[in-house]
GROMACS .gro file of C-alpha atoms in nm:
model
  191
    1MET     CA    1  -4.050  -4.724  -1.084
    2LEU     CA    2  -4.205  -4.466  -0.837
    3ALA     CA    3  -3.925  -4.539  -0.593
    4ARG     CA    4  -3.660  -4.466  -0.860
    5MET     CA    5  -3.819  -4.146  -0.948
    6PHE     CA    6  -3.840  -4.040  -0.566
    7ASN     CA    7  -3.479  -4.119  -0.541
    8LEU     CA    8  -3.372  -3.905  -0.829
    9ALA     CA    9  -3.580  -3.626  -0.719
   10LEU     CA   10  -3.421  -3.647  -0.375
   11ILE     CA   11  -3.078  -3.661  -0.529
   12LEU     CA   12  -3.156  -3.350  -0.741
   13ALA     CA   13  -3.290  -3.163  -0.447
   14LEU     CA   14  -3.004  -3.244  -0.221
   15SER     CA   15  -2.735  -3.145  -0.507
   16GLY     CA   16  -2.934  -2.825  -0.556
   17CYS     CA   17  -2.896  -2.743  -0.184
   18SER     CA   18  -2.531  -2.835  -0.175
   19THR     CA   19  -2.459  -2.608  -0.476
   20THR     CA   20  -2.644  -2.312  -0.319
   21LYS     CA   21  -2.453  -2.368   0.004
   22THR     CA   22  -2.113  -2.382  -0.175
   23GLU     CA   23  -2.191  -2.058  -0.345
   24VAL     CA   24  -2.249  -1.872  -0.016
   25VAL     CA   25  -1.927  -2.003   0.131
   26THR     CA   26  -1.741  -1.903  -0.184
   27GLU     CA   27  -1.886  -1.562  -0.167
   28LYS     CA   28  -1.782  -1.508   0.194
   29GLU     CA   29  -1.436  -1.650   0.132
   30THR     CA   30  -1.388  -1.363  -0.141
   31GLU     CA   31  -1.460  -1.077   0.116
   32LEU     CA   32  -1.118  -0.911   0.174
   33HIS     CA   33  -1.014  -0.841   0.511
   34ASN     CA   34  -0.837  -0.516   0.626
   35VAL     CA   35  -0.458  -0.535   0.672
   36ASN     CA   36  -0.273  -0.292   0.905
   37PHE     CA   37   0.042  -0.144   0.773
   38VAL     CA   38   0.348   0.036   0.935
   39ILE     CA   39   0.589   0.253   0.747
   40GLY     CA   40   0.883   0.407   0.944
   41ASN     CA   41   0.916   0.792   0.914
   42ILE     CA   42   1.278   0.845   1.035
   43THR     CA   43   1.279   1.223   0.992
   44SER     CA   44   0.978   1.398   1.118
   45ILE     CA   45   1.017   1.716   0.915
   46TYR     CA   46   0.886   1.515   0.612
   47ASP     CA   47   0.513   1.459   0.564
   48ILE     CA   48   0.459   1.148   0.339
   49LYS     CA   49   0.143   1.127   0.142
   50LEU     CA   50   0.024   0.766   0.055
   51SER     CA   51  -0.229   0.678  -0.208
   52LEU     CA   52  -0.417   0.386  -0.336
   53GLY     CA   53  -0.393   0.277  -0.683
   54LYS     CA   54  -0.331   0.008  -0.939
   55ILE     CA   55  -0.035  -0.107  -1.130
   56ASP     CA   56  -0.021  -0.131  -1.505
   57PHE     CA   57   0.168  -0.457  -1.529
   58GLU     CA   58   0.237  -0.435  -1.888
   59ASN     CA   59   0.433  -0.098  -1.845
   60ALA     CA   60   0.518  -0.152  -1.474
   61VAL     CA   61   0.365   0.187  -1.381
   62PHE     CA   62   0.174   0.279  -1.074
   63LYS     CA   63  -0.146   0.481  -1.139
   64GLU     CA   64  -0.303   0.674  -0.845
   65ASP     CA   65  -0.667   0.614  -0.795
   66TRP     CA   66  -0.800   0.971  -0.741
   67PHE     CA   67  -1.139   0.873  -0.630
   68SER     CA   68  -1.033   0.635  -0.352
   69SER     CA   69  -0.917   0.731   0.002
   70LEU     CA   70  -0.670   0.557   0.233
   71SER     CA   71  -0.699   0.560   0.597
   72TYR     CA   72  -0.364   0.621   0.781
   73GLN     CA   73  -0.208   0.849   1.039
   74TYR     CA   74   0.119   0.923   1.210
   75THR     CA   75   0.209   0.809   1.561
   76LYS     CA   76   0.219   1.069   1.826
   77ASP     CA   77   0.606   1.096   1.792
   78ARG     CA   78   0.557   1.100   1.414
   79ARG     CA   79   0.812   0.810   1.390
   80TYR     CA   80   0.561   0.574   1.216
   81ILE     CA   81   0.281   0.594   0.976
   82VAL     CA   82   0.001   0.344   1.060
   83GLY     CA   83  -0.279   0.270   0.813
   84SER     CA   84  -0.525   0.021   0.711
   85ALA     CA   85  -0.666  -0.092   0.369
   86LYS     CA   86  -0.804  -0.416   0.196
   87ALA     CA   87  -0.582  -0.709   0.153
   88GLY     CA   88  -0.437  -0.689  -0.217
   89SER     CA   89  -0.442  -0.319  -0.232
   90PHE     CA   90  -0.159  -0.131  -0.401
   91ILE     CA   91  -0.021   0.175  -0.212
   92ALA     CA   92   0.233   0.420  -0.321
   93ILE     CA   93   0.423   0.733  -0.186
   94THR     CA   94   0.267   1.002  -0.412
   95SER     CA   95   0.410   1.313  -0.255
   96THR     CA   96   0.634   1.434   0.042
   97LYS     CA   97   0.598   1.784   0.199
   98ALA     CA   98   0.921   1.910   0.352
   99GLN     CA   99   1.006   2.158   0.590
  100ASP     CA  100   1.315   2.268   0.760
  101ALA     CA  101   1.396   2.240   1.146
  102SER     CA  102   1.243   2.579   1.217
  103GLY     CA  103   0.922   2.480   1.031
  104THR     CA  104   0.976   2.681   0.733
  105PRO     CA  105   0.800   2.496   0.426
  106LEU     CA  106   1.050   2.381   0.163
  107GLY     CA  107   0.783   2.253  -0.076
  108THR     CA  108   0.593   1.941  -0.191
  109PHE     CA  109   0.799   1.689  -0.377
  110THR     CA  110   0.651   1.442  -0.625
  111PRO     CA  111   0.819   1.111  -0.723
  112CYS     CA  112   0.967   1.179  -1.058
  113ASN     CA  113   1.047   0.858  -1.229
  114GLN     CA  114   0.991   0.586  -0.968
  115THR     CA  115   0.837   0.573  -0.630
  116LEU     CA  116   0.774   0.319  -0.341
  117VAL     CA  117   0.506   0.094  -0.412
  118PHE     CA  118   0.380  -0.203  -0.198
  119GLN     CA  119   0.087  -0.452  -0.211
  120LEU     CA  120  -0.085  -0.552   0.118
  121PRO     CA  121  -0.068  -0.954   0.148
  122TYR     CA  122  -0.374  -1.160   0.159
  123ASP     CA  123  -0.228  -1.391   0.426
  124ALA     CA  124  -0.141  -1.123   0.706
  125LEU     CA  125  -0.308  -0.878   0.935
  126ASN     CA  126  -0.021  -0.649   1.026
  127VAL     CA  127   0.273  -0.582   0.785
  128TYR     CA  128   0.587  -0.349   0.815
  129VAL     CA  129   0.691  -0.208   0.477
  130THR     CA  130   1.008  -0.016   0.534
  131ASP     CA  131   1.164   0.303   0.701
  132VAL     CA  132   1.174   0.607   0.486
  133ASN     CA  133   1.433   0.872   0.506
  134TYR     CA  134   1.526   1.155   0.270
  135GLN     CA  135   1.857   1.306   0.157
  136TRP     CA  136   1.820   1.672   0.075
  137ASN     CA  137   1.975   1.802  -0.256
  138ASN     CA  138   1.887   2.173  -0.316
  139VAL     CA  139   1.553   2.150  -0.503
  140SER     CA  140   1.500   1.767  -0.479
  141ILE     CA  141   1.504   1.498  -0.227
  142THR     CA  142   1.611   1.132  -0.257
  143PRO     CA  143   1.428   0.861  -0.063
  144ILE     CA  144   1.639   0.619   0.130
  145TYR     CA  145   1.483   0.286   0.260
  146SER     CA  146   1.603   0.064   0.533
  147ASN     CA  147   1.478  -0.244   0.692
  148LYS     CA  148   1.387  -0.166   1.073
  149ILE     CA  149   1.119  -0.430   1.137
  150GLU     CA  150   1.272  -0.523   1.474
  151GLU     CA  151   1.245  -0.158   1.583
  152ALA     CA  152   0.881  -0.154   1.470
  153MET     CA  153   0.822  -0.483   1.670
  154ILE     CA  154   0.966  -0.327   1.982
  155ALA     CA  155   0.785   0.004   1.932
  156PHE     CA  156   0.435  -0.155   1.896
  157LYS     CA  157   0.509  -0.434   2.160
  158THR     CA  158   0.434  -0.718   1.920
  159SER     CA  159   0.600  -0.997   1.728
  160TYR     CA  160   0.299  -1.027   1.496
  161ILE     CA  161   0.424  -0.802   1.210
  162LYS     CA  162   0.507  -0.959   0.878
  163GLN     CA  163   0.745  -0.808   0.639
  164ALA     CA  164   0.567  -0.679   0.336
  165ALA     CA  165   0.749  -0.674  -0.017
  166PHE     CA  166   0.806  -0.340  -0.172
  167ARG     CA  167   0.964  -0.216  -0.487
  168GLN     CA  168   1.030   0.100  -0.703
  169LEU     CA  169   0.810   0.144  -0.997
  170SER     CA  170   0.748   0.415  -1.222
  171ALA     CA  171   0.467   0.650  -1.124
  172ASP     CA  172   0.220   0.831  -1.363
  173LEU     CA  173   0.188   1.118  -1.117
  174TYR     CA  174   0.250   1.412  -1.332
  175LYS     CA  175   0.335   1.463  -1.700
  176ASP     CA  176   0.697   1.490  -1.851
  177CYS     CA  177   0.855   1.438  -1.505
  178GLU     CA  178   1.106   1.182  -1.658
  179THR     CA  179   1.232   1.443  -1.910
  180LEU     CA  180   1.325   1.674  -1.628
  181ASN     CA  181   1.526   1.454  -1.414
  182PRO     CA  182   1.720   1.152  -1.527
  183ASN     CA  183   1.756   1.006  -1.174
  184PRO     CA  184   1.492   0.757  -1.113
  185LEU     CA  185   1.483   0.793  -0.760
  186ILE     CA  186   1.474   1.161  -0.725
  187MET     CA  187   1.160   1.348  -0.597
  188THR     CA  188   1.116   1.680  -0.765
  189ARG     CA  189   0.884   1.977  -0.712
  190PRO     CA  190   0.618   1.950  -0.990
  191ILE     CA  191   0.620   2.256  -1.218
   0.00000   0.00000   0.00000
């Protein structure tokens, strides 16, 4: 009888230890790693502002997180934006500052109906999103996206860049924007 109680106590003690160990491993596995991202900036006269946020999946709307900061910078030649954030983060273009070739400011443009939104994947360390260019239309600009991942690999001398998925989503960046301009891709100056 004493031997059975000892065996039962030993089994309970060992299972308690293994449960604790499993919880520690699980906790470490949930820690998110940073993912480096690259966005091409084809025309250097545009200053792209990126922001972290979340997606309201029910309404398919990107909502900027005003209290978070995103770490990114332009390369020396301003051809690329390179940044870093936690895996799973949602990032979007929230404004674009434009100037002409002589450096005269043309204004800051906010995505009106839709903007570029991407999520950093959990299974990669380095991702390329897209190349961004703009077409000028008097008081608004239209973003044009193109896939130049091969150029990015050459520029950064690596083949370890994964393509990140991106999409156009409505952006909750300023009110009544959608009533001012019916074109979902246009970026307009906020009033």
